[in-house]
mmCIF file of C-alpha atoms in Angstrom:
data_model
loop_
_atom_site.group_PDB
_atom_site.id
_atom_site.type_symbol
_atom_site.label_atom_id
_atom_site.label_comp_id
_atom_site.label_asym_id
_atom_site.label_seq_id
_atom_site.Cartn_x
_atom_site.Cartn_y
_atom_site.Cartn_z
ATOM 1 C CA ALA X 1 -11.550 6.540 8.508
ATOM 2 C CA GLN X 2 -10.114 10.018 8.152
ATOM 3 C CA ARG X 3 -11.644 12.390 10.614
ATOM 4 C CA VAL X 4 -11.001 15.729 12.280
ATOM 5 C CA THR X 5 -12.456 16.452 15.704
ATOM 6 C CA GLN X 6 -12.748 19.859 17.299
ATOM 7 C CA PRO X 7 -14.243 19.098 20.708
ATOM 8 C CA GLU X 8 -15.244 22.645 21.618
ATOM 9 C CA LYS X 9 -18.036 24.437 19.773
ATOM 10 C CA LEU X 10 -17.349 27.644 21.660
ATOM 11 C CA LEU X 11 -14.308 28.960 23.477
ATOM 12 C CA SER X 12 -14.685 32.212 25.365
ATOM 13 C CA VAL X 13 -11.687 34.019 26.859
ATOM 14 C CA PHE X 14 -10.789 37.493 28.040
ATOM 15 C CA LYS X 15 -8.473 39.746 26.093
ATOM 16 C CA GLY X 16 -4.869 39.027 26.998
ATOM 17 C CA ALA X 17 -5.554 35.461 28.121
ATOM 18 C CA PRO X 18 -3.891 32.478 26.422
ATOM 19 C CA VAL X 19 -5.887 30.587 23.834
ATOM 20 C CA GLU X 20 -5.752 26.949 22.802
ATOM 21 C CA LEU X 21 -8.152 25.635 20.190
ATOM 22 C CA LYS X 22 -8.094 21.866 20.170
ATOM 23 C CA CYS X 23 -7.915 19.674 17.104
ATOM 24 C CA ASN X 24 -7.494 15.910 16.967
ATOM 25 C CA TYR X 25 -7.333 13.855 13.831
ATOM 26 C CA SER X 26 -7.555 10.310 12.607
ATOM 27 C CA TYR X 27 -5.441 9.445 9.570
ATOM 28 C CA SER X 28 -3.490 6.377 8.577
ATOM 29 C CA GLY X 29 -0.729 8.053 6.552
ATOM 30 C CA SER X 30 1.434 11.151 6.902
ATOM 31 C CA PRO X 31 -1.015 13.985 7.487
ATOM 32 C CA GLU X 32 -0.943 17.536 6.294
ATOM 33 C CA LEU X 33 -2.880 19.793 8.615
ATOM 34 C CA PHE X 34 -4.242 23.289 8.367
ATOM 35 C CA TRP X 35 -6.110 25.903 10.307
ATOM 36 C CA TYR X 36 -8.667 28.026 8.491
ATOM 37 C CA VAL X 37 -10.389 31.082 9.955
ATOM 38 C CA GLN X 38 -13.622 32.849 9.128
ATOM 39 C CA TYR X 39 -14.113 36.341 10.534
ATOM 40 C CA SER X 40 -17.595 37.801 10.727
ATOM 41 C CA ARG X 41 -19.030 38.452 7.252
ATOM 42 C CA GLN X 42 -15.802 37.372 5.566
ATOM 43 C CA ARG X 43 -14.897 34.331 3.580
ATOM 44 C CA LEU X 44 -13.027 31.316 4.848
ATOM 45 C CA GLN X 45 -9.272 31.863 4.647
ATOM 46 C CA LEU X 46 -6.142 29.908 5.367
ATOM 47 C CA LEU X 47 -4.505 30.841 8.666
ATOM 48 C CA LEU X 48 -1.587 28.443 8.767
ATOM 49 C CA ARG X 49 -0.377 25.027 7.723
ATOM 50 C CA HIS X 50 1.785 22.717 9.765
ATOM 51 C CA ILE X 51 4.295 22.150 7.009
ATOM 52 C CA SER X 52 5.293 25.834 7.048
ATOM 53 C CA ARG X 53 5.969 25.881 10.784
ATOM 54 C CA GLU X 54 5.115 29.566 10.782
ATOM 55 C CA SER X 55 3.415 31.961 13.148
ATOM 56 C CA ILE X 56 0.540 33.974 11.722
ATOM 57 C CA LYS X 57 -1.106 36.786 13.705
ATOM 58 C CA GLY X 58 0.618 35.372 16.780
ATOM 59 C CA PHE X 59 -0.924 31.922 16.319
ATOM 60 C CA THR X 60 1.118 28.744 16.174
ATOM 61 C CA ALA X 61 0.208 25.081 15.838
ATOM 62 C CA ASP X 62 2.429 22.062 16.307
ATOM 63 C CA LEU X 63 1.681 18.689 14.846
ATOM 64 C CA ASN X 64 1.900 16.009 17.531
ATOM 65 C CA LYS X 65 1.795 12.663 15.766
ATOM 66 C CA GLY X 66 1.888 10.710 19.020
ATOM 67 C CA GLU X 67 -1.271 12.376 20.270
ATOM 68 C CA THR X 68 -2.672 12.910 16.751
ATOM 69 C CA SER X 69 -3.284 16.533 17.582
ATOM 70 C CA PHE X 70 -2.768 19.913 15.941
ATOM 71 C CA HIS X 71 -3.879 22.423 18.549
ATOM 72 C CA LEU X 72 -3.878 26.127 17.702
ATOM 73 C CA LYS X 73 -2.328 28.392 20.312
ATOM 74 C CA LYS X 74 -1.835 32.051 20.996
ATOM 75 C CA PRO X 75 -0.272 33.389 24.197
ATOM 76 C CA PHE X 76 -2.327 36.603 24.419
ATOM 77 C CA ALA X 77 -5.733 36.772 22.768
ATOM 78 C CA GLN X 78 -6.916 39.969 21.072
ATOM 79 C CA GLU X 79 -10.512 41.030 20.445
ATOM 80 C CA GLU X 80 -9.893 40.887 16.694
ATOM 81 C CA ASP X 81 -9.164 37.171 17.028
ATOM 82 C CA SER X 82 -12.867 36.537 17.571
ATOM 83 C CA ALA X 83 -13.892 34.288 14.682
ATOM 84 C CA MET X 84 -14.772 30.760 13.651
ATOM 85 C CA TYR X 85 -11.767 28.447 13.403
ATOM 86 C CA TYR X 86 -11.647 25.214 11.435
ATOM 87 C CA CYS X 87 -8.996 22.553 11.603
ATOM 88 C CA ALA X 88 -8.548 20.602 8.365
ATOM 89 C CA LEU X 89 -6.693 17.526 7.181
ATOM 90 C CA SER X 90 -5.622 16.723 3.659
ATOM 91 C CA GLY X 91 -7.216 13.480 2.604
ATOM 92 C CA GLY X 92 -7.761 11.208 -0.354
ATOM 93 C CA SER X 93 -5.596 8.334 -1.452
ATOM 94 C CA SER X 94 -4.967 9.953 -4.829
ATOM 95 C CA ASN X 95 -3.673 13.169 -3.301
ATOM 96 C CA THR X 96 -6.275 15.430 -4.850
ATOM 97 C CA GLY X 97 -5.745 18.184 -2.350
ATOM 98 C CA LYS X 98 -9.220 17.866 -0.882
ATOM 99 C CA LEU X 99 -9.607 18.734 2.767
ATOM 100 C CA ILE X 100 -11.510 17.125 5.598
ATOM 101 C CA PHE X 101 -12.714 19.798 8.003
ATOM 102 C CA GLY X 102 -13.643 19.657 11.642
ATOM 103 C CA GLN X 103 -16.914 21.123 12.842
ATOM 104 C CA GLY X 104 -15.277 24.354 13.881
ATOM 105 C CA THR X 105 -14.784 26.270 17.114
ATOM 106 C CA THR X 106 -16.090 29.766 17.695
ATOM 107 C CA LEU X 107 -13.537 31.849 19.556
ATOM 108 C CA GLN X 108 -14.999 34.740 21.477
ATOM 109 C CA VAL X 109 -12.520 37.199 22.984
ATOM 110 C CA LYS X 110 -14.133 39.453 25.547
ATOM 111 C CA PRO X 111 -12.773 42.914 26.385
ATOM 112 C CA GLY G 1 -10.481 38.539 -11.145
ATOM 113 C CA ALA G 2 -9.518 39.787 -7.736
ATOM 114 C CA GLY G 3 -10.925 36.776 -5.942
ATOM 115 C CA VAL G 4 -13.126 33.728 -6.304
ATOM 116 C CA SER G 5 -16.588 34.913 -7.262
ATOM 117 C CA GLN G 6 -19.737 32.905 -6.622
ATOM 118 C CA THR G 7 -23.198 33.692 -7.915
ATOM 119 C CA PRO G 8 -25.854 33.979 -6.784
ATOM 120 C CA SER G 9 -25.013 34.784 -3.199
ATOM 121 C CA ASN G 10 -28.433 33.532 -2.139
ATOM 122 C CA LYS G 11 -30.845 31.179 -3.846
ATOM 123 C CA VAL G 12 -34.264 30.093 -2.653
ATOM 124 C CA THR G 13 -35.921 27.334 -4.612
ATOM 125 C CA GLU G 14 -38.842 24.986 -4.256
ATOM 126 C CA LYS G 15 -38.418 21.323 -3.546
ATOM 127 C CA GLY G 16 -38.092 19.394 -6.779
ATOM 128 C CA LYS G 17 -36.681 22.257 -8.829
ATOM 129 C CA TYR G 18 -33.362 22.384 -10.657
ATOM 130 C CA VAL G 19 -30.652 24.882 -9.640
ATOM 131 C CA GLU G 20 -27.303 25.982 -10.979
ATOM 132 C CA LEU G 21 -24.601 27.578 -8.868
ATOM 133 C CA ARG G 22 -21.736 29.364 -10.546
ATOM 134 C CA CYS G 23 -18.099 29.757 -9.540
ATOM 135 C CA ASP G 24 -15.645 32.088 -11.240
ATOM 136 C CA PRO G 25 -12.143 31.260 -9.959
ATOM 137 C CA ILE G 26 -9.121 33.513 -9.820
ATOM 138 C CA SER G 27 -7.766 33.964 -13.334
ATOM 139 C CA GLY G 28 -5.155 31.355 -14.164
ATOM 140 C CA HIS G 29 -6.045 29.011 -11.332
ATOM 141 C CA THR G 30 -6.217 25.511 -12.724
ATOM 142 C CA ALA G 31 -7.444 23.721 -9.595
ATOM 143 C CA LEU G 32 -11.056 24.253 -8.506
ATOM 144 C CA TYR G 33 -12.954 22.719 -5.605
ATOM 145 C CA TRP G 34 -16.577 22.641 -4.486
ATOM 146 C CA TYR G 35 -17.527 22.173 -0.856
ATOM 147 C CA ARG G 36 -20.856 22.130 0.950
ATOM 148 C CA GLN G 37 -21.337 23.532 4.439
ATOM 149 C CA SER G 38 -24.445 22.661 6.396
ATOM 150 C CA LEU G 39 -25.477 24.646 9.453
ATOM 151 C CA GLY G 40 -23.151 24.054 12.377
ATOM 152 C CA GLN G 41 -20.787 21.878 10.366
ATOM 153 C CA GLY G 42 -17.452 22.315 8.674
ATOM 154 C CA PRO G 43 -17.199 22.328 4.886
ATOM 155 C CA GLU G 44 -17.545 18.929 3.197
ATOM 156 C CA PHE G 45 -15.733 18.154 -0.037
ATOM 157 C CA LEU G 46 -17.850 17.594 -3.130
ATOM 158 C CA ILE G 47 -15.666 17.655 -6.246
ATOM 159 C CA TYR G 48 -12.241 18.720 -7.533
ATOM 160 C CA PHE G 49 -11.368 19.891 -11.039
ATOM 161 C CA GLN G 50 -7.904 20.071 -12.517
ATOM 162 C CA GLY G 51 -8.398 22.072 -15.684
ATOM 163 C CA THR G 52 -11.540 20.901 -17.444
ATOM 164 C CA GLY G 53 -11.701 17.429 -15.959
ATOM 165 C CA ALA G 54 -13.204 16.289 -12.679
ATOM 166 C CA ALA G 55 -10.209 14.628 -11.027
ATOM 167 C CA ASP G 56 -12.141 13.589 -7.922
ATOM 168 C CA ASP G 57 -15.929 13.575 -7.595
ATOM 169 C CA SER G 58 -16.057 11.211 -4.649
ATOM 170 C CA GLY G 59 -17.835 13.756 -2.467
ATOM 171 C CA LEU G 60 -20.915 14.210 -4.619
ATOM 172 C CA PRO G 61 -23.715 12.781 -2.462
ATOM 173 C CA ASN G 62 -25.787 11.219 -5.262
ATOM 174 C CA ASP G 63 -26.530 11.453 -8.969
ATOM 175 C CA ARG G 64 -28.705 14.539 -8.512
ATOM 176 C CA PHE G 65 -25.490 16.509 -8.162
ATOM 177 C CA PHE G 66 -23.287 17.265 -11.141
ATOM 178 C CA ALA G 67 -20.592 19.833 -11.903
ATOM 179 C CA VAL G 68 -18.879 21.018 -15.053
ATOM 180 C CA ARG G 69 -15.960 23.211 -16.010
ATOM 181 C CA PRO G 70 -16.009 23.129 -19.810
ATOM 182 C CA GLU G 71 -13.265 25.657 -20.531
ATOM 183 C CA GLY G 72 -11.148 25.159 -17.465
ATOM 184 C CA SER G 73 -12.240 28.396 -15.850
ATOM 185 C CA VAL G 74 -15.842 28.963 -14.696
ATOM 186 C CA SER G 75 -17.523 26.013 -13.043
ATOM 187 C CA THR G 76 -21.206 25.286 -12.525
ATOM 188 C CA LEU G 77 -22.604 23.020 -9.852
ATOM 189 C CA LYS G 78 -25.960 21.614 -10.892
ATOM 190 C CA ILE G 79 -28.515 20.085 -8.561
ATOM 191 C CA GLN G 80 -31.566 18.292 -9.950
ATOM 192 C CA ARG G 81 -34.814 17.584 -8.102
ATOM 193 C CA THR G 82 -33.700 19.585 -5.084
ATOM 194 C CA GLU G 83 -34.591 18.333 -1.620
ATOM 195 C CA ARG G 84 -34.842 20.237 1.648
ATOM 196 C CA GLY G 85 -31.717 18.435 2.836
ATOM 197 C CA ASP G 86 -29.743 20.138 0.057
ATOM 198 C CA SER G 87 -30.099 23.448 1.891
ATOM 199 C CA ALA G 88 -26.579 24.606 2.753
ATOM 200 C CA VAL G 89 -23.860 27.053 1.810
ATOM 201 C CA TYR G 90 -22.006 25.874 -1.275
ATOM 202 C CA LEU G 91 -18.390 27.024 -1.326
ATOM 203 C CA CYS G 92 -16.001 27.155 -4.224
ATOM 204 C CA ALA G 93 -12.216 27.427 -3.932
ATOM 205 C CA SER G 94 -9.369 27.652 -6.403
ATOM 206 C CA SER G 95 -5.574 27.475 -6.441
ATOM 207 C CA PRO G 96 -2.891 28.133 -9.061
ATOM 208 C CA ARG G 97 -2.101 24.443 -9.448
ATOM 209 C CA PHE G 98 -2.555 21.318 -7.492
ATOM 210 C CA GLU G 99 -1.707 22.444 -3.998
ATOM 211 C CA VAL G 100 -2.687 20.591 -0.896
ATOM 212 C CA GLY G 101 -4.973 22.741 1.183
ATOM 213 C CA GLY G 102 -3.738 26.223 0.496
ATOM 214 C CA TYR G 103 -6.480 27.548 -1.688
ATOM 215 C CA THR G 104 -8.667 30.657 -1.875
ATOM 216 C CA PHE G 105 -12.351 30.353 -1.061
ATOM 217 C CA GLY G 106 -15.268 32.280 -2.469
ATOM 218 C CA SER G 107 -17.938 33.746 -0.245
ATOM 219 C CA GLY G 108 -20.372 30.972 -1.078
ATOM 220 C CA THR G 109 -23.921 30.547 -2.309
ATOM 221 C CA ARG G 110 -26.552 30.024 0.374
ATOM 222 C CA LEU G 111 -29.109 27.605 -1.054
ATOM 223 C CA THR G 112 -32.466 27.248 0.669
ATOM 224 C CA VAL G 113 -34.906 24.618 -0.532
ATOM 225 C CA VAL G 114 -38.459 25.230 0.670
#
């Protein structure tokens, strides 16, 4: 079954500390993975996708097929990074573009 | 429009009633998705429209749920005989064309069934 697991409900770090939000997935084909972010009182928005291999707001994520992981990392956390983060996997045998989301991790960056 | 618009933003209804939730996608976006997010969970896929047709409705939980998009723009999610377990935030998203994952979400409708 296709599944996305985010093992941490809450991750709390101090400003300037490194951040790693964990994401593991279960998928039988070639996955496409994404990170979405939801800031307080804002709508869910795309942060980055693995296929772009880009860095957004200092965040990066590398797809590790051997470990079936797509962890989100940032070397120095900022207070404005505090938000809810969701890892998501594209799923569906007919390639409809639907996403399977993890349960989300709240990142709290303390001053 | 400037973004994906969902109305109402909040809806409280009594168990057993019928509700309609509306989504107005970004103008020109042909792909439209509905998701449901229960408390403490990530969004769960419900249905995907490409144009006017439902290309994938595999996420609809049962036949009380139905969605339409008659003119390929605005979509309505309809829930009959609501149950308390239907309480959730219903999210709509759209994209210019079929595009895996990179779509724009609305702010959602919070449905509470009492």
